[in-house]
Amino acid sequence: MDFIAIIPARYASTRFPGKPLININGKTMVHNVYLQACKVFETVYVATDDERILNEVLSFGGKAVMTMKKHKSGTDRCAEAIEKIETLENKDYDVVVNVQGDEPFIKTEQLNEIKSSFKLKKTQIATLIKPINNKDDIFNPNKPKVVISNKNEAIYFSRSPIPFLRGQKDNKWVSKHLYYKHIGLYGYRKDILKEITKLYTSPLEKAESLEQLRWLENGYKIKVGFTEHESISIDTPRDIEKIRQVGLL
């Protein structure tokens, strides 16, 4: 089975323009993410919409393709990129792994967990979840929660606490039930990636602003893998100070 890791990296982030090019421990953020992905995947590309990022990737010997600026998600950017890459390389890939371009500290264990999910032939889409061990995360709308089936497939994702524990004080929820939060790393079988990026925005997706709900509403299955590693993304300049405080810089 042929895997390819694609790192979506756009320049014009609303909250942090140019963030793929910020310095993280002596290298640009996109370079750090690229190096981590290369530890697990033989083929890694950056999919960008800006020549400054393209030139940076080429300067450190990486591979990159230009994509359109219009894309609203990394999933959409990956779908355009894989078509260009397969034409460029004259090669077909089976699975596309969408590696977040703003997570320079992503663990190889997390990438390998996504990869191993596709040992099951029926896996269409794979992602990661992490147990929640504090009340704040349960009630934080910026940390989507997920409930899963006994087949380790996602049933629903929400910014609200799910499930709701009736008859329990909310400060007891974390000790009464095992909650999971979503770690936004995805793998898709290539044919499924092409299908899901042609779907119209769904009602649940609009309500929660979570693209994966569109896939669930349309009957696609999302296999979940488990990780104990935290997701550390850089979304705003303030996040740099946060990671410095925990000793990652």
PDB file of C-alpha atoms in Angstrom:
ATOM      1  CA  MET A   1       0.000   0.000   0.000  1.00  0.00           C
ATOM      2  CA  ASP A   2       1.426   3.358  -1.045  1.00  0.00           C
ATOM      3  CA  PHE A   3       1.081   6.227   1.424  1.00  0.00           C
ATOM      4  CA  ILE A   4       1.750   9.895   0.851  1.00  0.00           C
ATOM      5  CA  ALA A   5       1.835  12.600   3.519  1.00  0.00           C
ATOM      6  CA  ILE A   6       0.639  16.021   2.415  1.00  0.00           C
ATOM      7  CA  ILE A   7       1.162  19.100   4.587  1.00  0.00           C
ATOM      8  CA  PRO A   8      -1.318  21.883   3.754  1.00  0.00           C
ATOM      9  CA  ALA A   9       0.396  25.224   4.413  1.00  0.00           C
ATOM     10  CA  ARG A  10      -1.303  28.473   3.462  1.00  0.00           C
ATOM     11  CA  TYR A  11       0.230  31.877   4.045  1.00  0.00           C
ATOM     12  CA  ALA A  12      -2.766  34.123   4.688  1.00  0.00           C
ATOM     13  CA  SER A  13      -3.925  32.815   8.047  1.00  0.00           C
ATOM     14  CA  THR A  14      -6.377  35.281   9.591  1.00  0.00           C
ATOM     15  CA  ARG A  15      -4.984  34.954  13.112  1.00  0.00           C
ATOM     16  CA  PHE A  16      -1.313  34.486  12.203  1.00  0.00           C
ATOM     17  CA  PRO A  17      -0.291  35.442   8.635  1.00  0.00           C
ATOM     18  CA  GLY A  18       2.870  33.738   7.430  1.00  0.00           C
ATOM     19  CA  LYS A  19       2.997  31.263  10.297  1.00  0.00           C
ATOM     20  CA  PRO A  20       4.473  28.377   8.228  1.00  0.00           C
ATOM     21  CA  LEU A  21       7.636  30.492   7.958  1.00  0.00           C
ATOM     22  CA  ILE A  22       8.110  31.383  11.627  1.00  0.00           C
ATOM     23  CA  ASN A  23      11.259  30.134  13.332  1.00  0.00           C
ATOM     24  CA  ILE A  24      10.881  27.110  15.603  1.00  0.00           C
ATOM     25  CA  ASN A  25      14.165  25.968  17.142  1.00  0.00           C
ATOM     26  CA  GLY A  26      16.248  27.212  14.227  1.00  0.00           C
ATOM     27  CA  LYS A  27      14.022  25.989  11.405  1.00  0.00           C
ATOM     28  CA  THR A  28      10.809  27.248   9.882  1.00  0.00           C
ATOM     29  CA  MET A  29       7.646  25.633  11.172  1.00  0.00           C
ATOM     30  CA  VAL A  30       6.920  23.990   7.842  1.00  0.00           C
ATOM     31  CA  HIS A  31      10.443  22.521   7.852  1.00  0.00           C
ATOM     32  CA  ASN A  32       9.910  21.049  11.325  1.00  0.00           C
ATOM     33  CA  VAL A  33       6.622  19.431  10.298  1.00  0.00           C
ATOM     34  CA  TYR A  34       8.203  18.110   7.101  1.00  0.00           C
ATOM     35  CA  LEU A  35      11.058  16.454   8.976  1.00  0.00           C
ATOM     36  CA  GLN A  36       8.665  14.709  11.366  1.00  0.00           C
ATOM     37  CA  ALA A  37       6.540  13.410   8.498  1.00  0.00           C
ATOM     38  CA  CYS A  38       9.634  12.099   6.701  1.00  0.00           C
ATOM     39  CA  LYS A  39      10.397   9.849   9.674  1.00  0.00           C
ATOM     40  CA  VAL A  40       7.257   7.834   8.914  1.00  0.00           C
ATOM     41  CA  PHE A  41       6.400   8.366   5.249  1.00  0.00           C
ATOM     42  CA  GLU A  42       8.597   7.760   2.231  1.00  0.00           C
ATOM     43  CA  THR A  43       6.842  10.460   0.210  1.00  0.00           C
ATOM     44  CA  VAL A  44       6.049  13.859   1.737  1.00  0.00           C
ATOM     45  CA  TYR A  45       4.805  16.999  -0.006  1.00  0.00           C
ATOM     46  CA  VAL A  46       3.816  20.469   1.129  1.00  0.00           C
ATOM     47  CA  ALA A  47       0.676  21.842  -0.544  1.00  0.00           C
ATOM     48  CA  THR A  48       0.772  25.630  -0.446  1.00  0.00           C
ATOM     49  CA  ASP A  49      -0.830  28.678  -2.033  1.00  0.00           C
ATOM     50  CA  ASP A  50       2.153  31.015  -1.703  1.00  0.00           C
ATOM     51  CA  GLU A  51       5.492  31.123  -3.497  1.00  0.00           C
ATOM     52  CA  ARG A  52       7.316  32.151  -0.325  1.00  0.00           C
ATOM     53  CA  ILE A  53       6.370  28.854   1.290  1.00  0.00           C
ATOM     54  CA  LEU A  54       7.077  26.952  -1.927  1.00  0.00           C
ATOM     55  CA  ASN A  55      10.570  28.459  -2.140  1.00  0.00           C
ATOM     56  CA  GLU A  56      11.259  27.702   1.522  1.00  0.00           C
ATOM     57  CA  VAL A  57      10.389  24.033   1.055  1.00  0.00           C
ATOM     58  CA  LEU A  58      12.512  23.755  -2.074  1.00  0.00           C
ATOM     59  CA  SER A  59      15.410  25.484  -0.281  1.00  0.00           C
ATOM     60  CA  PHE A  60      15.669  22.715   2.322  1.00  0.00           C
ATOM     61  CA  GLY A  61      15.337  19.986  -0.305  1.00  0.00           C
ATOM     62  CA  GLY A  62      11.670  19.229   0.239  1.00  0.00           C
ATOM     63  CA  LYS A  63       8.884  18.646  -2.257  1.00  0.00           C
ATOM     64  CA  ALA A  64       5.983  21.038  -2.739  1.00  0.00           C
ATOM     65  CA  VAL A  65       3.142  21.862  -5.107  1.00  0.00           C
ATOM     66  CA  MET A  66       1.165  25.038  -5.599  1.00  0.00           C
ATOM     67  CA  THR A  67      -2.575  24.906  -4.970  1.00  0.00           C
ATOM     68  CA  MET A  68      -5.402  27.409  -5.253  1.00  0.00           C
ATOM     69  CA  LYS A  69      -6.023  30.022  -2.574  1.00  0.00           C
ATOM     70  CA  LYS A  70      -9.772  29.382  -2.461  1.00  0.00           C
ATOM     71  CA  HIS A  71      -9.668  26.204  -0.356  1.00  0.00           C
ATOM     72  CA  LYS A  72     -11.536  26.389   2.945  1.00  0.00           C
ATOM     73  CA  SER A  73      -9.876  23.352   4.527  1.00  0.00           C
ATOM     74  CA  GLY A  74      -6.728  21.285   4.469  1.00  0.00           C
ATOM     75  CA  THR A  75      -8.800  18.380   3.180  1.00  0.00           C
ATOM     76  CA  ASP A  76      -9.747  20.345   0.066  1.00  0.00           C
ATOM     77  CA  ARG A  77      -6.138  21.408  -0.463  1.00  0.00           C
ATOM     78  CA  CYS A  78      -4.966  17.791  -0.155  1.00  0.00           C
ATOM     79  CA  ALA A  79      -7.496  16.705  -2.783  1.00  0.00           C
ATOM     80  CA  GLU A  80      -6.148  19.184  -5.319  1.00  0.00           C
ATOM     81  CA  ALA A  81      -2.552  18.409  -4.396  1.00  0.00           C
ATOM     82  CA  ILE A  82      -2.791  14.633  -4.825  1.00  0.00           C
ATOM     83  CA  GLU A  83      -4.085  15.021  -8.377  1.00  0.00           C
ATOM     84  CA  LYS A  84      -1.147  17.268  -9.255  1.00  0.00           C
ATOM     85  CA  ILE A  85       1.387  15.038  -7.517  1.00  0.00           C
ATOM     86  CA  GLU A  86       0.208  11.851  -9.206  1.00  0.00           C
ATOM     87  CA  THR A  87       0.419  13.567 -12.594  1.00  0.00           C
ATOM     88  CA  LEU A  88       3.857  14.937 -11.764  1.00  0.00           C
ATOM     89  CA  GLU A  89       5.213  11.602 -10.557  1.00  0.00           C
ATOM     90  CA  ASN A  90       3.181   9.368 -12.876  1.00  0.00           C
ATOM     91  CA  LYS A  91       2.320   7.264  -9.842  1.00  0.00           C
ATOM     92  CA  ASP A  92      -0.856   6.276  -8.005  1.00  0.00           C
ATOM     93  CA  TYR A  93      -1.137   6.466  -4.210  1.00  0.00           C
ATOM     94  CA  ASP A  94      -3.579   4.514  -2.075  1.00  0.00           C
ATOM     95  CA  VAL A  95      -3.755   6.621   1.094  1.00  0.00           C
ATOM     96  CA  VAL A  96      -3.318  10.356   1.663  1.00  0.00           C
ATOM     97  CA  VAL A  97      -2.363  11.500   5.168  1.00  0.00           C
ATOM     98  CA  ASN A  98      -3.188  15.122   5.958  1.00  0.00           C
ATOM     99  CA  VAL A  99      -0.486  16.348   8.352  1.00  0.00           C
ATOM    100  CA  GLN A 100      -1.366  19.668   9.992  1.00  0.00           C
ATOM    101  CA  GLY A 101       1.099  22.341   8.928  1.00  0.00           C
ATOM    102  CA  ASP A 102       0.875  24.177  12.256  1.00  0.00           C
ATOM    103  CA  GLU A 103       1.917  21.277  14.503  1.00  0.00           C
ATOM    104  CA  PRO A 104       5.737  21.242  14.508  1.00  0.00           C
ATOM    105  CA  PHE A 105       5.855  18.890  17.504  1.00  0.00           C
ATOM    106  CA  ILE A 106       3.697  16.133  16.056  1.00  0.00           C
ATOM    107  CA  LYS A 107       4.849  12.722  17.247  1.00  0.00           C
ATOM    108  CA  THR A 108       5.904   9.891  14.965  1.00  0.00           C
ATOM    109  CA  GLU A 109       3.737   7.612  17.126  1.00  0.00           C
ATOM    110  CA  GLN A 110       0.690   9.620  16.074  1.00  0.00           C
ATOM    111  CA  LEU A 111       1.589   9.382  12.405  1.00  0.00           C
ATOM    112  CA  ASN A 112       2.198   5.654  12.704  1.00  0.00           C
ATOM    113  CA  GLU A 113      -1.164   5.189  14.420  1.00  0.00           C
ATOM    114  CA  ILE A 114      -2.928   6.770  11.458  1.00  0.00           C
ATOM    115  CA  LYS A 115      -0.921   4.602   9.098  1.00  0.00           C
ATOM    116  CA  SER A 116      -1.759   1.402  10.964  1.00  0.00           C
ATOM    117  CA  SER A 117      -5.492   2.168  10.774  1.00  0.00           C
ATOM    118  CA  PHE A 118      -5.375   1.311   7.080  1.00  0.00           C
ATOM    119  CA  LYS A 119      -4.319  -2.270   7.711  1.00  0.00           C
ATOM    120  CA  LEU A 120      -8.078  -2.816   7.782  1.00  0.00           C
ATOM    121  CA  LYS A 121      -9.237  -2.817   4.174  1.00  0.00           C
ATOM    122  CA  LYS A 122     -12.589  -1.319   5.108  1.00  0.00           C
ATOM    123  CA  THR A 123     -11.065   1.828   6.652  1.00  0.00           C
ATOM    124  CA  GLN A 124     -12.199   4.834   4.633  1.00  0.00           C
ATOM    125  CA  ILE A 125     -11.011   7.706   6.814  1.00  0.00           C
ATOM    126  CA  ALA A 126      -8.857   7.612   9.942  1.00  0.00           C
ATOM    127  CA  THR A 127      -8.207  10.134  12.684  1.00  0.00           C
ATOM    128  CA  LEU A 128      -6.957  10.257  16.289  1.00  0.00           C
ATOM    129  CA  ILE A 129      -8.584  10.833  19.658  1.00  0.00           C
ATOM    130  CA  LYS A 130      -7.144  11.415  23.117  1.00  0.00           C
ATOM    131  CA  PRO A 131      -8.682  10.791  26.541  1.00  0.00           C
ATOM    132  CA  ILE A 132      -9.692  13.953  28.397  1.00  0.00           C
ATOM    133  CA  ASN A 133      -8.577  14.181  32.013  1.00  0.00           C
ATOM    134  CA  ASN A 134      -9.783  17.619  33.064  1.00  0.00           C
ATOM    135  CA  LYS A 135     -13.060  19.529  33.216  1.00  0.00           C
ATOM    136  CA  ASP A 136     -11.789  22.521  31.240  1.00  0.00           C
ATOM    137  CA  ASP A 137     -11.226  20.496  28.082  1.00  0.00           C
ATOM    138  CA  ILE A 138     -14.682  18.931  28.297  1.00  0.00           C
ATOM    139  CA  PHE A 139     -16.329  22.353  28.285  1.00  0.00           C
ATOM    140  CA  ASN A 140     -13.909  24.087  25.900  1.00  0.00           C
ATOM    141  CA  PRO A 141     -15.673  24.586  22.526  1.00  0.00           C
ATOM    142  CA  ASN A 142     -12.305  24.949  20.804  1.00  0.00           C
ATOM    143  CA  LYS A 143     -11.494  21.339  21.682  1.00  0.00           C
ATOM    144  CA  PRO A 144     -14.026  19.178  19.829  1.00  0.00           C
ATOM    145  CA  LYS A 145     -15.192  16.053  21.593  1.00  0.00           C
ATOM    146  CA  VAL A 146     -16.049  12.724  19.991  1.00  0.00           C
ATOM    147  CA  VAL A 147     -18.122   9.700  20.946  1.00  0.00           C
ATOM    148  CA  ILE A 148     -17.246   6.356  19.415  1.00  0.00           C
ATOM    149  CA  SER A 149     -18.791   2.969  18.724  1.00  0.00           C
ATOM    150  CA  ASN A 150     -17.571  -0.392  19.995  1.00  0.00           C
ATOM    151  CA  LYS A 151     -15.917  -0.766  16.579  1.00  0.00           C
ATOM    152  CA  ASN A 152     -13.753   2.291  17.311  1.00  0.00           C
ATOM    153  CA  GLU A 153     -15.560   4.393  14.740  1.00  0.00           C
ATOM    154  CA  ALA A 154     -16.725   7.951  15.306  1.00  0.00           C
ATOM    155  CA  ILE A 155     -20.439   8.357  16.008  1.00  0.00           C
ATOM    156  CA  TYR A 156     -20.421  12.135  16.416  1.00  0.00           C
ATOM    157  CA  PHE A 157     -18.119  15.104  16.971  1.00  0.00           C
ATOM    158  CA  SER A 158     -19.195  18.198  18.898  1.00  0.00           C
ATOM    159  CA  ARG A 159     -17.895  21.380  20.445  1.00  0.00           C
ATOM    160  CA  SER A 160     -20.317  20.698  23.288  1.00  0.00           C
ATOM    161  CA  PRO A 161     -19.628  18.124  26.014  1.00  0.00           C
ATOM    162  CA  ILE A 162     -20.747  14.722  24.730  1.00  0.00           C
ATOM    163  CA  PRO A 163     -22.221  12.715  26.226  1.00  0.00           C
ATOM    164  CA  PHE A 164     -24.257  14.812  28.676  1.00  0.00           C
ATOM    165  CA  LEU A 165     -24.245  13.133  32.093  1.00  0.00           C
ATOM    166  CA  ARG A 166     -27.749  13.519  33.429  1.00  0.00           C
ATOM    167  CA  GLY A 167     -28.023  13.763  37.194  1.00  0.00           C
ATOM    168  CA  GLN A 168     -24.299  14.450  37.681  1.00  0.00           C
ATOM    169  CA  LYS A 169     -22.672  17.759  38.631  1.00  0.00           C
ATOM    170  CA  ASP A 170     -20.488  18.919  35.777  1.00  0.00           C
ATOM    171  CA  ASN A 171     -17.365  18.975  37.949  1.00  0.00           C
ATOM    172  CA  LYS A 172     -17.800  15.212  38.392  1.00  0.00           C
ATOM    173  CA  TRP A 173     -18.177  14.337  34.723  1.00  0.00           C
ATOM    174  CA  VAL A 174     -14.507  13.699  34.047  1.00  0.00           C
ATOM    175  CA  SER A 175     -14.412  11.075  36.818  1.00  0.00           C
ATOM    176  CA  LYS A 176     -17.721   9.441  35.874  1.00  0.00           C
ATOM    177  CA  HIS A 177     -17.205   8.909  32.145  1.00  0.00           C
ATOM    178  CA  LEU A 178     -14.322   8.529  29.693  1.00  0.00           C
ATOM    179  CA  TYR A 179     -14.396  11.570  27.416  1.00  0.00           C
ATOM    180  CA  TYR A 180     -12.342  11.920  24.244  1.00  0.00           C
ATOM    181  CA  LYS A 181     -11.168  14.954  22.344  1.00  0.00           C
ATOM    182  CA  HIS A 182     -10.368  14.977  18.663  1.00  0.00           C
ATOM    183  CA  ILE A 183      -6.794  15.270  17.422  1.00  0.00           C
ATOM    184  CA  GLY A 184      -7.019  16.798  13.946  1.00  0.00           C
ATOM    185  CA  LEU A 185      -4.813  14.433  11.980  1.00  0.00           C
ATOM    186  CA  TYR A 186      -6.491  12.614   9.081  1.00  0.00           C
ATOM    187  CA  GLY A 187      -5.815   9.808   6.663  1.00  0.00           C
ATOM    188  CA  TYR A 188      -8.070   9.082   3.697  1.00  0.00           C
ATOM    189  CA  ARG A 189      -8.166   6.429   1.041  1.00  0.00           C
ATOM    190  CA  LYS A 190      -7.578   8.424  -2.105  1.00  0.00           C
ATOM    191  CA  ASP A 191     -10.883   7.544  -3.735  1.00  0.00           C
ATOM    192  CA  ILE A 192     -12.725   8.535  -0.543  1.00  0.00           C
ATOM    193  CA  LEU A 193     -10.840  11.851  -0.397  1.00  0.00           C
ATOM    194  CA  LYS A 194     -12.038  12.668  -3.892  1.00  0.00           C
ATOM    195  CA  GLU A 195     -15.614  11.793  -2.949  1.00  0.00           C
ATOM    196  CA  ILE A 196     -15.850  13.741   0.303  1.00  0.00           C
ATOM    197  CA  THR A 197     -14.452  16.930  -1.218  1.00  0.00           C
ATOM    198  CA  LYS A 198     -17.297  16.936  -3.741  1.00  0.00           C
ATOM    199  CA  LEU A 199     -19.981  16.874  -1.040  1.00  0.00           C
ATOM    200  CA  TYR A 200     -22.043  19.945  -0.239  1.00  0.00           C
ATOM    201  CA  THR A 201     -21.715  21.571   3.165  1.00  0.00           C
ATOM    202  CA  SER A 202     -24.093  19.761   5.525  1.00  0.00           C
ATOM    203  CA  PRO A 203     -26.444  21.108   8.239  1.00  0.00           C
ATOM    204  CA  LEU A 204     -24.462  19.578  11.103  1.00  0.00           C
ATOM    205  CA  GLU A 205     -21.203  20.843   9.660  1.00  0.00           C
ATOM    206  CA  LYS A 206     -22.643  24.362   9.531  1.00  0.00           C
ATOM    207  CA  ALA A 207     -23.972  24.095  13.075  1.00  0.00           C
ATOM    208  CA  GLU A 208     -20.708  22.934  14.673  1.00  0.00           C
ATOM    209  CA  SER A 209     -18.223  24.256  12.087  1.00  0.00           C
ATOM    210  CA  LEU A 210     -16.615  20.812  11.890  1.00  0.00           C
ATOM    211  CA  GLU A 211     -15.996  19.451   8.391  1.00  0.00           C
ATOM    212  CA  GLN A 212     -15.935  15.800   9.494  1.00  0.00           C
ATOM    213  CA  LEU A 213     -19.644  15.968  10.297  1.00  0.00           C
ATOM    214  CA  ARG A 214     -20.316  16.351   6.575  1.00  0.00           C
ATOM    215  CA  TRP A 215     -18.692  12.972   6.035  1.00  0.00           C
ATOM    216  CA  LEU A 216     -20.654  11.287   8.799  1.00  0.00           C
ATOM    217  CA  GLU A 217     -23.926  12.774   7.572  1.00  0.00           C
ATOM    218  CA  ASN A 218     -23.242  11.290   4.164  1.00  0.00           C
ATOM    219  CA  GLY A 219     -22.597   7.813   5.524  1.00  0.00           C
ATOM    220  CA  TYR A 220     -18.805   7.659   5.554  1.00  0.00           C
ATOM    221  CA  LYS A 221     -17.041   5.833   8.391  1.00  0.00           C
ATOM    222  CA  ILE A 222     -14.250   7.456  10.389  1.00  0.00           C
ATOM    223  CA  LYS A 223     -11.928   4.998  12.120  1.00  0.00           C
ATOM    224  CA  VAL A 224     -10.361   6.348  15.302  1.00  0.00           C
ATOM    225  CA  GLY A 225      -6.941   5.568  16.685  1.00  0.00           C
ATOM    226  CA  PHE A 226      -5.903   6.399  20.229  1.00  0.00           C
ATOM    227  CA  THR A 227      -3.042   8.607  21.343  1.00  0.00           C
ATOM    228  CA  GLU A 228      -1.753   9.777  24.708  1.00  0.00           C
ATOM    229  CA  HIS A 229       0.160  12.630  23.097  1.00  0.00           C
ATOM    230  CA  GLU A 230      -1.235  16.139  23.196  1.00  0.00           C
ATOM    231  CA  SER A 231      -1.888  18.107  20.025  1.00  0.00           C
ATOM    232  CA  ILE A 232       0.220  21.266  20.110  1.00  0.00           C
ATOM    233  CA  SER A 233      -0.721  23.640  17.321  1.00  0.00           C
ATOM    234  CA  ILE A 234       0.407  27.198  16.698  1.00  0.00           C
ATOM    235  CA  ASP A 235      -2.639  29.236  15.741  1.00  0.00           C
ATOM    236  CA  THR A 236      -1.727  32.689  17.056  1.00  0.00           C
ATOM    237  CA  PRO A 237       1.464  34.538  18.085  1.00  0.00           C
ATOM    238  CA  ARG A 238       0.467  33.915  21.720  1.00  0.00           C
ATOM    239  CA  ASP A 239       0.882  30.182  21.184  1.00  0.00           C
ATOM    240  CA  ILE A 240       4.614  30.674  20.716  1.00  0.00           C
ATOM    241  CA  GLU A 241       4.877  31.978  24.273  1.00  0.00           C
ATOM    242  CA  LYS A 242       2.794  29.048  25.533  1.00  0.00           C
ATOM    243  CA  ILE A 243       5.107  26.449  24.019  1.00  0.00           C
ATOM    244  CA  ARG A 244       8.107  28.366  25.321  1.00  0.00           C
ATOM    245  CA  GLN A 245       6.655  28.105  28.829  1.00  0.00           C
ATOM    246  CA  VAL A 246       6.404  24.314  28.590  1.00  0.00           C
ATOM    247  CA  GLY A 247       9.996  24.033  27.405  1.00  0.00           C
ATOM    248  CA  LEU A 248       9.479  23.188  23.744  1.00  0.00           C
ATOM    249  CA  LEU A 249      11.384  26.281  22.616  1.00  0.00           C
TER     250      LEU A 249
END
